[in-house]
mmCIF file of C-alpha atoms and ligand atoms in Angstrom:
data_model
loop_
_atom_site.group_PDB
_atom_site.id
_atom_site.type_symbol
_atom_site.label_atom_id
_atom_site.label_comp_id
_atom_site.label_asym_id
_atom_site.label_seq_id
_atom_site.Cartn_x
_atom_site.Cartn_y
_atom_site.Cartn_z
ATOM 1 C CA MET A 1 -0.039 0.109 0.423
ATOM 2 C CA LEU A 2 3.090 2.907 0.668
ATOM 3 C CA GLY A 3 4.207 1.628 -2.428
ATOM 4 C CA HIS A 4 1.106 2.165 -4.160
ATOM 5 C CA THR A 5 1.119 5.577 -2.770
ATOM 6 C CA LEU A 6 4.683 6.455 -3.295
ATOM 7 C CA LEU A 7 4.714 5.525 -6.605
ATOM 8 C CA ALA A 8 1.390 7.657 -7.538
ATOM 9 C CA ALA A 9 2.857 10.274 -5.461
ATOM 10 C CA SER A 10 5.976 10.194 -7.714
ATOM 11 C CA ARG A 11 4.402 11.236 -10.840
ATOM 12 C CA LYS A 12 3.945 14.424 -8.729
ATOM 13 C CA PRO A 13 6.746 17.480 -10.192
ATOM 14 C CA PRO A 14 7.036 19.011 -6.830
ATOM 15 C CA VAL A 15 7.758 15.001 -5.886
ATOM 16 C CA ARG A 16 10.402 14.955 -8.903
ATOM 17 C CA ARG A 17 11.752 18.239 -8.039
ATOM 18 C CA LEU A 18 13.358 17.491 -5.068
ATOM 19 C CA VAL A 19 14.215 13.784 -4.644
ATOM 20 C CA THR A 20 16.866 15.195 -8.422
ATOM 21 C CA SER A 21 17.670 18.221 -6.495
ATOM 22 C CA ALA A 22 21.488 18.104 -6.203
ATOM 23 C CA GLY A 23 22.623 15.456 -4.810
ATOM 24 C CA VAL A 24 19.435 15.221 -2.409
ATOM 25 C CA SER A 25 19.798 11.406 -3.428
ATOM 26 C CA ARG A 26 22.998 10.585 -4.843
ATOM 27 C CA ARG A 27 24.011 8.625 -1.968
ATOM 28 C CA LEU A 28 21.443 6.231 -2.089
ATOM 29 C CA VAL A 29 21.054 6.553 -6.164
ATOM 30 C CA ASP A 30 24.358 5.076 -7.010
ATOM 31 C CA ARG A 31 24.138 1.756 -4.648
ATOM 32 C CA PHE A 32 21.348 1.282 -7.904
ATOM 33 C CA VAL A 33 23.385 3.022 -10.781
ATOM 34 C CA ALA A 34 26.396 2.593 -11.963
ATOM 35 C CA GLY A 35 27.068 5.611 -13.501
ATOM 36 C CA ASP A 36 25.581 8.117 -15.443
ATOM 37 C CA GLY A 37 27.690 7.626 -18.778
ATOM 38 C CA LEU A 38 28.841 4.239 -20.711
ATOM 39 C CA ASP A 39 32.411 3.919 -19.333
ATOM 40 C CA ASP A 40 30.602 3.758 -15.451
ATOM 41 C CA ALA A 41 28.358 0.799 -16.678
ATOM 42 C CA VAL A 42 31.507 -0.449 -18.855
ATOM 43 C CA ASP A 43 33.876 -0.671 -16.132
ATOM 44 C CA THR A 44 30.987 -2.226 -13.528
ATOM 45 C CA ALA A 45 29.744 -4.948 -15.506
ATOM 46 C CA ARG A 46 33.317 -5.746 -16.429
ATOM 47 C CA ASN A 47 34.150 -6.112 -12.696
ATOM 48 C CA LEU A 48 31.378 -7.893 -11.958
ATOM 49 C CA LEU A 49 32.302 -10.257 -15.387
ATOM 50 C CA ALA A 50 35.739 -10.461 -13.108
ATOM 51 C CA ASP A 51 33.685 -11.426 -10.111
ATOM 52 C CA GLY A 52 31.801 -15.028 -12.196
ATOM 53 C CA LEU A 53 28.627 -13.289 -12.385
ATOM 54 C CA SER A 54 26.921 -11.765 -15.878
ATOM 55 C CA VAL A 55 24.922 -9.335 -16.401
ATOM 56 C CA THR A 56 22.099 -6.868 -18.090
ATOM 57 C CA ILE A 57 23.335 -3.512 -18.664
ATOM 58 C CA ASP A 58 20.109 -1.148 -18.872
ATOM 59 C CA HIS A 59 20.712 2.291 -20.190
ATOM 60 C CA LEU A 60 18.230 4.203 -18.067
ATOM 61 C CA GLY A 61 15.204 5.964 -19.454
ATOM 62 C CA GLU A 62 11.037 5.785 -19.904
ATOM 63 C CA ASP A 63 8.049 7.699 -21.027
ATOM 64 C CA THR A 64 9.975 9.251 -23.931
ATOM 65 C CA HIS A 65 7.746 11.493 -25.980
ATOM 66 C CA THR A 66 9.702 12.305 -28.375
ATOM 67 C CA LEU A 67 11.260 10.659 -32.600
ATOM 68 C CA SER A 68 14.341 12.196 -31.667
ATOM 69 C CA GLN A 69 14.404 10.951 -28.163
ATOM 70 C CA ALA A 70 13.463 7.729 -29.544
ATOM 71 C CA THR A 71 16.346 7.804 -31.991
ATOM 72 C CA ASP A 72 18.711 8.434 -29.394
ATOM 73 C CA THR A 73 18.339 6.088 -26.871
ATOM 74 C CA ARG A 74 18.626 3.364 -29.578
ATOM 75 C CA ASP A 75 22.226 5.428 -30.444
ATOM 76 C CA ALA A 76 23.345 4.578 -27.274
ATOM 77 C CA TYR A 77 22.197 1.385 -26.792
ATOM 78 C CA ILE A 78 24.103 0.849 -30.097
ATOM 79 C CA ALA A 79 26.867 2.445 -28.644
ATOM 80 C CA LEU A 80 26.793 0.300 -26.046
ATOM 81 C CA LEU A 81 26.779 -2.896 -27.776
ATOM 82 C CA ASP A 82 29.584 -1.963 -30.359
ATOM 83 C CA VAL A 83 31.659 -1.213 -27.247
ATOM 84 C CA LEU A 84 30.817 -4.236 -25.018
ATOM 85 C CA GLY A 85 31.791 -6.232 -28.001
ATOM 86 C CA GLY A 86 34.534 -4.518 -28.901
ATOM 87 C CA PHE A 87 36.468 -5.353 -25.719
ATOM 88 C CA ALA A 88 35.057 -9.001 -25.322
ATOM 89 C CA LEU A 89 32.663 -8.585 -22.559
ATOM 90 C CA THR A 90 29.941 -10.509 -24.362
ATOM 91 C CA PRO A 91 28.357 -13.086 -24.127
ATOM 92 C CA GLY A 92 28.395 -12.613 -20.714
ATOM 93 C CA ALA A 93 27.148 -8.797 -20.917
ATOM 94 C CA GLU A 94 23.405 -8.310 -22.641
ATOM 95 C CA VAL A 95 21.482 -5.309 -22.918
ATOM 96 C CA SER A 96 17.685 -4.953 -20.982
ATOM 97 C CA LEU A 97 15.821 -2.757 -23.331
ATOM 98 C CA LYS A 98 12.338 -0.361 -22.059
ATOM 99 C CA LEU A 99 10.159 -0.334 -25.376
ATOM 100 C CA SER A 100 8.746 2.994 -23.770
ATOM 101 C CA ALA A 101 12.285 4.009 -24.424
ATOM 102 C CA ILE A 102 12.580 3.718 -27.959
ATOM 103 C CA GLY A 103 9.210 4.820 -28.901
ATOM 104 C CA GLN A 104 6.377 2.422 -27.362
ATOM 105 C CA ALA A 105 4.218 4.691 -25.938
ATOM 106 C CA LEU A 106 4.600 8.056 -29.000
ATOM 107 C CA PRO A 107 0.992 9.130 -30.160
ATOM 108 C CA GLU A 108 1.844 8.699 -33.633
ATOM 109 C CA ASP A 109 2.187 4.647 -34.435
ATOM 110 C CA GLY A 110 4.748 4.007 -31.687
ATOM 111 C CA HIS A 111 4.312 0.772 -31.849
ATOM 112 C CA ARG A 112 6.632 0.105 -35.208
ATOM 113 C CA VAL A 113 9.029 3.287 -33.774
ATOM 114 C CA ALA A 114 9.651 0.734 -31.008
ATOM 115 C CA LEU A 115 9.723 -1.988 -33.327
ATOM 116 C CA ASP A 116 11.905 -0.432 -35.786
ATOM 117 C CA ASN A 117 14.097 0.639 -32.833
ATOM 118 C CA ALA A 118 14.590 -2.470 -31.682
ATOM 119 C CA ARG A 119 15.229 -4.858 -34.549
ATOM 120 C CA ALA A 120 18.309 -2.357 -34.902
ATOM 121 C CA ILE A 121 19.238 -3.101 -31.315
ATOM 122 C CA CYS A 122 19.332 -6.619 -31.574
ATOM 123 C CA LEU A 123 21.327 -6.413 -34.956
ATOM 124 C CA ALA A 124 23.809 -4.291 -33.019
ATOM 125 C CA ALA A 125 23.155 -7.059 -30.231
ATOM 126 C CA GLU A 126 23.751 -10.110 -32.879
ATOM 127 C CA ARG A 127 26.823 -8.460 -34.479
ATOM 128 C CA ALA A 128 28.623 -7.952 -30.541
ATOM 129 C CA GLY A 129 28.234 -11.318 -29.560
ATOM 130 C CA SER A 130 24.919 -10.422 -27.170
ATOM 131 C CA THR A 131 21.341 -10.617 -26.647
ATOM 132 C CA VAL A 132 18.842 -8.513 -25.273
ATOM 133 C CA THR A 133 15.932 -8.853 -22.882
ATOM 134 C CA LEU A 134 12.948 -6.754 -23.178
ATOM 135 C CA ASP A 135 11.756 -4.848 -19.741
ATOM 136 C CA MET A 136 7.780 -5.714 -19.360
ATOM 137 C CA GLU A 137 6.066 -2.662 -18.286
ATOM 138 C CA ASP A 138 2.911 -1.294 -16.948
ATOM 139 C CA HIS A 139 -0.057 -3.768 -17.761
ATOM 140 C CA THR A 140 -1.071 -1.114 -20.990
ATOM 141 C CA THR A 141 2.093 -2.324 -22.874
ATOM 142 C CA VAL A 142 1.887 -6.039 -22.071
ATOM 143 C CA ASP A 143 0.007 -6.929 -25.660
ATOM 144 C CA SER A 144 2.323 -4.111 -27.913
ATOM 145 C CA THR A 145 5.246 -5.801 -26.111
ATOM 146 C CA LEU A 146 5.026 -9.820 -26.647
ATOM 147 C CA ALA A 147 3.691 -8.599 -30.257
ATOM 148 C CA ILE A 148 6.916 -6.697 -30.443
ATOM 149 C CA LEU A 149 9.137 -10.050 -28.771
ATOM 150 C CA ARG A 150 6.447 -12.195 -31.787
ATOM 151 C CA GLU A 151 8.459 -10.487 -34.497
ATOM 152 C CA LEU A 152 11.712 -10.213 -33.241
ATOM 153 C CA ARG A 153 11.577 -13.602 -32.691
ATOM 154 C CA HIS A 154 11.645 -14.130 -35.974
ATOM 155 C CA ASP A 155 14.752 -13.082 -36.971
ATOM 156 C CA HIS A 156 16.232 -13.330 -33.518
ATOM 157 C CA PRO A 157 14.887 -16.117 -31.602
ATOM 158 C CA TRP A 158 17.669 -15.134 -28.507
ATOM 159 C CA VAL A 159 15.216 -12.251 -27.844
ATOM 160 C CA GLY A 160 14.319 -12.965 -23.987
ATOM 161 C CA VAL A 161 11.151 -10.930 -22.083
ATOM 162 C CA ALA A 162 10.016 -10.272 -18.752
ATOM 163 C CA LEU A 163 6.696 -11.144 -17.590
ATOM 164 C CA GLN A 164 5.052 -9.939 -14.202
ATOM 165 C CA SER A 165 3.309 -12.244 -12.259
ATOM 166 C CA ALA A 166 1.665 -9.292 -10.121
ATOM 167 C CA LEU A 167 -0.580 -9.739 -13.767
ATOM 168 C CA HIS A 168 -3.528 -11.974 -13.798
ATOM 169 C CA ARG A 169 -2.621 -12.631 -17.091
ATOM 170 C CA THR A 170 0.762 -13.940 -16.747
ATOM 171 C CA GLU A 171 0.465 -18.273 -15.905
ATOM 172 C CA ALA A 172 -0.968 -17.711 -19.559
ATOM 173 C CA ASP A 173 1.334 -15.547 -21.409
ATOM 174 C CA CYS A 174 4.308 -18.053 -19.355
ATOM 175 C CA ALA A 175 2.430 -21.564 -20.032
ATOM 176 C CA ALA A 176 2.520 -19.753 -24.483
ATOM 177 C CA LEU A 177 6.007 -19.045 -23.655
ATOM 178 C CA ALA A 178 7.754 -21.873 -22.435
ATOM 179 C CA HIS A 179 8.811 -23.249 -24.942
ATOM 180 C CA THR A 180 12.357 -24.748 -26.147
ATOM 181 C CA GLY A 181 14.733 -21.562 -26.552
ATOM 182 C CA SER A 182 12.673 -19.167 -25.164
ATOM 183 C CA ARG A 183 14.450 -16.848 -22.740
ATOM 184 C CA VAL A 184 11.468 -16.118 -19.922
ATOM 185 C CA ARG A 185 12.433 -13.550 -17.273
ATOM 186 C CA LEU A 186 10.337 -14.108 -13.887
ATOM 187 C CA VAL A 187 9.543 -10.620 -11.720
ATOM 188 C CA LYS A 188 6.482 -9.927 -9.153
ATOM 189 C CA GLY A 189 5.808 -6.880 -10.965
ATOM 190 C CA ALA A 190 7.083 -2.961 -10.104
ATOM 191 C CA TYR A 191 4.102 -1.621 -11.050
ATOM 192 C CA ALA A 192 0.948 -0.330 -9.313
ATOM 193 C CA GLU A 193 -2.253 -1.873 -11.458
ATOM 194 C CA PRO A 194 -5.768 -1.957 -10.829
ATOM 195 C CA ALA A 195 -7.251 -4.856 -9.234
ATOM 196 C CA THR A 196 -8.846 -5.054 -12.754
ATOM 197 C CA VAL A 197 -5.850 -6.718 -13.903
ATOM 198 C CA ALA A 198 -3.348 -7.629 -10.905
ATOM 199 C CA HIS A 199 -3.135 -9.631 -7.966
ATOM 200 C CA GLN A 200 -3.463 -6.867 -4.650
ATOM 201 C CA ARG A 201 -1.899 -8.973 -1.659
ATOM 202 C CA LYS A 202 1.560 -9.417 -1.839
ATOM 203 C CA ALA A 203 0.616 -13.174 -0.642
ATOM 204 C CA ASP A 204 -0.846 -14.015 -3.739
ATOM 205 C CA VAL A 205 1.467 -12.240 -6.099
ATOM 206 C CA ASP A 206 3.764 -14.301 -4.501
ATOM 207 C CA LEU A 207 1.803 -17.957 -5.172
ATOM 208 C CA ALA A 208 1.309 -16.920 -8.603
ATOM 209 C CA TYR A 209 5.509 -15.873 -9.210
ATOM 210 C CA VAL A 210 5.820 -19.995 -8.006
ATOM 211 C CA ARG A 211 2.922 -21.604 -10.356
ATOM 212 C CA CYS A 212 4.767 -19.426 -13.067
ATOM 213 C CA LEU A 213 8.289 -20.592 -11.954
ATOM 214 C CA LYS A 214 6.871 -24.394 -12.569
ATOM 215 C CA THR A 215 5.265 -23.758 -15.371
ATOM 216 C CA LEU A 216 8.893 -21.880 -17.043
ATOM 217 C CA MET A 217 11.223 -24.452 -15.310
ATOM 218 C CA ALA A 218 8.870 -27.714 -16.490
ATOM 219 C CA GLY A 219 9.251 -26.171 -19.893
ATOM 220 C CA GLY A 220 12.285 -26.564 -22.641
ATOM 221 C CA GLY A 221 12.835 -22.395 -22.794
ATOM 222 C CA TYR A 222 15.755 -21.266 -20.459
ATOM 223 C CA PRO A 223 14.424 -19.184 -17.113
ATOM 224 C CA MET A 224 15.703 -16.099 -15.361
ATOM 225 C CA VAL A 225 14.200 -16.255 -11.793
ATOM 226 C CA ALA A 226 15.077 -12.678 -11.290
ATOM 227 C CA THR A 227 14.288 -12.162 -7.424
ATOM 228 C CA HIS A 228 16.104 -11.252 -4.482
ATOM 229 C CA ASP A 229 13.203 -13.235 -2.257
ATOM 230 C CA PRO A 230 14.655 -16.027 -0.279
ATOM 231 C CA ARG A 231 11.759 -18.632 -0.927
ATOM 232 C CA MET A 232 11.649 -18.043 -4.145
ATOM 233 C CA ILE A 233 14.740 -18.737 -4.726
ATOM 234 C CA ALA A 234 14.692 -21.942 -2.211
ATOM 235 C CA ILE A 235 11.622 -22.845 -4.345
ATOM 236 C CA THR A 236 13.512 -22.628 -7.613
ATOM 237 C CA GLU A 237 16.589 -24.312 -5.733
ATOM 238 C CA HIS A 238 14.812 -27.686 -4.675
ATOM 239 C CA LEU A 239 12.531 -27.533 -7.977
ATOM 240 C CA VAL A 240 16.130 -27.699 -10.069
ATOM 241 C CA ALA A 241 16.786 -30.478 -7.855
ATOM 242 C CA ALA A 242 13.323 -31.914 -7.986
ATOM 243 C CA THR A 243 13.968 -32.297 -11.858
ATOM 244 C CA GLY A 244 17.518 -32.590 -12.365
ATOM 245 C CA ARG A 245 18.071 -29.584 -14.786
ATOM 246 C CA ALA A 246 21.108 -28.031 -15.943
ATOM 247 C CA ALA A 247 23.542 -25.600 -14.334
ATOM 248 C CA THR A 248 23.148 -23.990 -17.790
ATOM 249 C CA SER A 249 19.594 -23.974 -18.626
ATOM 250 C CA TYR A 250 18.598 -21.447 -16.113
ATOM 251 C CA GLU A 251 19.878 -18.648 -14.640
ATOM 252 C CA PHE A 252 19.076 -16.337 -11.420
ATOM 253 C CA GLN A 253 18.968 -12.839 -11.809
ATOM 254 C CA MET A 254 18.715 -9.868 -9.213
ATOM 255 C CA LEU A 255 19.136 -5.530 -9.111
ATOM 256 C CA HIS A 256 22.717 -4.213 -8.940
ATOM 257 C CA GLY A 257 23.666 -3.243 -4.916
ATOM 258 C CA ILE A 258 20.431 -5.753 -3.928
ATOM 259 C CA ARG A 259 21.430 -8.863 -1.958
ATOM 260 C CA VAL A 260 24.964 -8.851 -2.817
ATOM 261 C CA THR A 261 25.836 -12.041 -0.606
ATOM 262 C CA GLU A 262 22.901 -13.954 -2.020
ATOM 263 C CA GLN A 263 24.386 -13.433 -5.160
ATOM 264 C CA HIS A 264 27.844 -14.265 -4.531
ATOM 265 C CA ARG A 265 26.171 -17.651 -2.326
ATOM 266 C CA LEU A 266 24.237 -19.015 -5.562
ATOM 267 C CA ARG A 267 27.355 -18.259 -7.483
ATOM 268 C CA ASP A 268 29.824 -19.915 -5.363
ATOM 269 C CA ALA A 269 26.534 -22.611 -5.628
ATOM 270 C CA GLY A 270 27.287 -23.084 -9.058
ATOM 271 C CA ALA A 271 24.144 -21.172 -10.314
ATOM 272 C CA GLN A 272 24.784 -18.759 -13.204
ATOM 273 C CA VAL A 273 23.767 -15.252 -11.931
ATOM 274 C CA ARG A 274 22.963 -11.872 -13.958
ATOM 275 C CA VAL A 275 23.210 -9.340 -12.321
ATOM 276 C CA TYR A 276 20.080 -5.834 -13.346
ATOM 277 C CA LEU A 277 22.314 -2.926 -14.171
ATOM 278 C CA PRO A 278 21.102 0.404 -14.940
ATOM 279 C CA TYR A 279 23.802 3.428 -15.754
ATOM 280 C CA GLY A 280 22.180 7.224 -17.103
ATOM 281 C CA SER A 281 21.281 10.348 -15.370
ATOM 282 C CA ASP A 282 17.457 9.730 -15.942
ATOM 283 C CA TRP A 283 17.628 7.400 -13.127
ATOM 284 C CA TYR A 284 13.807 8.902 -11.702
ATOM 285 C CA GLY A 285 11.580 6.234 -12.442
ATOM 286 C CA TYR A 286 13.796 3.290 -11.739
ATOM 287 C CA PHE A 287 14.729 5.088 -8.257
ATOM 288 C CA MET A 288 11.175 5.901 -7.602
ATOM 289 C CA ARG A 289 10.929 1.799 -8.042
ATOM 290 C CA ARG A 290 13.375 0.261 -5.957
ATOM 291 C CA LEU A 291 12.187 3.094 -2.592
ATOM 292 C CA ALA A 292 8.839 1.766 -3.204
ATOM 293 C CA GLU A 293 9.724 -1.684 -3.206
ATOM 294 C CA ARG A 294 11.145 -1.787 0.443
ATOM 295 C CA PRO A 295 10.297 1.247 3.530
ATOM 296 C CA ALA A 296 14.054 0.145 5.032
ATOM 297 C CA ASN A 297 15.212 1.878 1.382
ATOM 298 C CA LEU A 298 12.728 5.009 2.126
ATOM 299 C CA THR A 299 13.561 6.044 5.814
ATOM 300 C CA PHE A 300 17.135 6.142 4.147
ATOM 301 C CA PHE A 301 16.431 8.040 1.582
ATOM 302 C CA LEU A 302 14.450 10.189 3.731
ATOM 303 C CA ARG A 303 17.162 10.757 6.771
ATOM 304 C CA SER A 304 19.213 11.684 4.209
ATOM 305 C CA LEU A 305 16.682 14.491 2.794
ATOM 306 C CA PHE A 306 16.781 15.517 6.639
ATOM 307 C CA SER A 307 20.070 15.237 7.234
ATOM 308 C CA ARG A 308 21.850 17.364 5.004
HETATM 309 C C1 FAD B 1 16.496 -8.921 -12.939
HETATM 310 C C2 FAD B 1 15.570 -8.025 -12.633
HETATM 311 C C3 FAD B 1 14.831 -7.129 -13.683
HETATM 312 C C4 FAD B 1 13.500 -7.104 -12.940
HETATM 313 N N1 FAD B 1 12.928 -6.284 -14.208
HETATM 314 C C5 FAD B 1 11.745 -6.304 -14.637
HETATM 315 C C6 FAD B 1 10.776 -5.987 -15.311
HETATM 316 O O1 FAD B 1 10.569 -6.059 -16.325
HETATM 317 N N2 FAD B 1 9.415 -5.401 -15.181
HETATM 318 C C7 FAD B 1 8.821 -5.381 -14.260
HETATM 319 O O2 FAD B 1 8.339 -4.893 -13.511
HETATM 320 N N3 FAD B 1 9.928 -5.430 -12.629
HETATM 321 C C8 FAD B 1 11.006 -6.174 -12.978
HETATM 322 N N4 FAD B 1 11.848 -6.151 -11.563
HETATM 323 C C9 FAD B 1 11.597 -5.592 -10.278
HETATM 324 C C10 FAD B 1 10.428 -7.165 -9.653
HETATM 325 O O3 FAD B 1 9.239 -6.478 -10.720
HETATM 326 C C11 FAD B 1 10.259 -6.641 -8.058
HETATM 327 O O4 FAD B 1 9.841 -4.904 -8.437
HETATM 328 C C12 FAD B 1 11.700 -5.941 -7.600
HETATM 329 O O5 FAD B 1 12.352 -7.680 -8.305
HETATM 330 C C13 FAD B 1 10.854 -6.797 -5.792
HETATM 331 O O6 FAD B 1 10.831 -8.273 -6.052
HETATM 332 P P1 FAD B 1 11.306 -9.634 -5.359
HETATM 333 O O7 FAD B 1 11.037 -10.196 -5.985
HETATM 334 O O8 FAD B 1 12.207 -9.669 -5.488
HETATM 335 O O9 FAD B 1 10.026 -9.575 -4.104
HETATM 336 P P2 FAD B 1 10.214 -8.866 -2.323
HETATM 337 O O10 FAD B 1 9.203 -9.830 -1.855
HETATM 338 O O11 FAD B 1 9.589 -7.404 -3.292
HETATM 339 O O12 FAD B 1 11.392 -8.987 -1.903
HETATM 340 C C14 FAD B 1 12.051 -9.692 -1.683
HETATM 341 C C15 FAD B 1 12.966 -9.062 -0.462
HETATM 342 O O13 FAD B 1 14.447 -8.519 -1.194
HETATM 343 C C16 FAD B 1 15.058 -8.060 -1.258
HETATM 344 N N5 FAD B 1 14.870 -6.462 -1.558
HETATM 345 C C17 FAD B 1 13.959 -6.107 -2.280
HETATM 346 N N6 FAD B 1 13.403 -5.308 -3.499
HETATM 347 C C18 FAD B 1 14.512 -4.475 -3.087
HETATM 348 C C19 FAD B 1 15.110 -3.303 -3.204
HETATM 349 N N7 FAD B 1 14.783 -2.233 -3.302
HETATM 350 N N8 FAD B 1 15.671 -2.828 -1.894
HETATM 351 C C20 FAD B 1 16.664 -3.252 -1.118
HETATM 352 N N9 FAD B 1 16.203 -4.794 -1.147
HETATM 353 C C21 FAD B 1 15.086 -4.898 -1.622
HETATM 354 C C22 FAD B 1 14.655 -7.952 -0.129
HETATM 355 O O14 FAD B 1 15.782 -8.403 1.467
HETATM 356 C C23 FAD B 1 13.544 -8.195 0.250
HETATM 357 O O15 FAD B 1 12.541 -8.937 1.783
HETATM 358 C C24 FAD B 1 13.156 -7.063 -11.993
HETATM 359 C C25 FAD B 1 13.878 -7.586 -11.107
HETATM 360 C C26 FAD B 1 14.930 -7.917 -11.273
HETATM 361 C C27 FAD B 1 15.748 -8.916 -10.271
#
């Protein structure tokens, strides 16, 4: 409930001004974000890879309102992939892509613009020996995102997608996408959604997560289990042991800066672990979702506001 209230407040301009005002949030932002520039992302990625983890890099930005913003974001991804390939950081480093950042929400032709830009990014990923995973945003974007996924997979069957257990529809989407070769990242969902489309109680989101997990682990695809929740991780480990799934046929994913000790424990136990690594100056939306997920982060942030 607190999370929903915070996400609603985050859309108000005065809140945005307060949070983004110089220095206020920087210490906490730095915990979650590699830095503002491409170099920051590449340096952090290199360190994580050297540590035996893999990475999926997100060029921060969402709610793109102009065609030129969408084109700039596309070009930033292509430049990133060129650098990752040039430094031989692939295939351990891939990218995560929000379709809204490359035009999906544009009033005219947004779906087609996002598809065209995503195609260009996939071609750059192919050249670099890397892969792309489509993030999932709020429920109004799911049909368009899955349609774009289908189009991209004609040429690039390795394109992955995130599905959110919070949404009622997701159990069916998991069943449809649990086929051989299909890379699916399962998350709980970071958006405040209405009861018409989404579970409202955390317990129901968690139960749906387990049902989706079972479907993906029983299928022939490549599940990407994206959670910090100790119970979901334990259930995954149990399913792997029970089904004899190979360690190379699935992976855990966690956000940069969150439960790092657990990332290392899983790696040391022989599991593949990928870190979701955001970078860029447009960190506001990403940061507010991280605050909304965890009251402790919010308390820390508020304390830093008043102890300036
Ligand atoms: C790799 C990755 C990619 C993601 N991609 C998407 C996406 O495309 N679309 C989308 O809607 N959501 C995405 N998410 C976010 C996701 O939907 C959840 O909001 C987020 O992961 C918190 O849920 P949880 O499964 O960790 O469980 P929770 O029940 O929220 O948390 C379990 C425990 O994890 C720790 N924890 C969780 N969040 C935080 C935090 N912010 N700070 C510190 N500790 C924390 C705490 O110990 C908490 O008790 C992604 C998450 C990950 C890990």
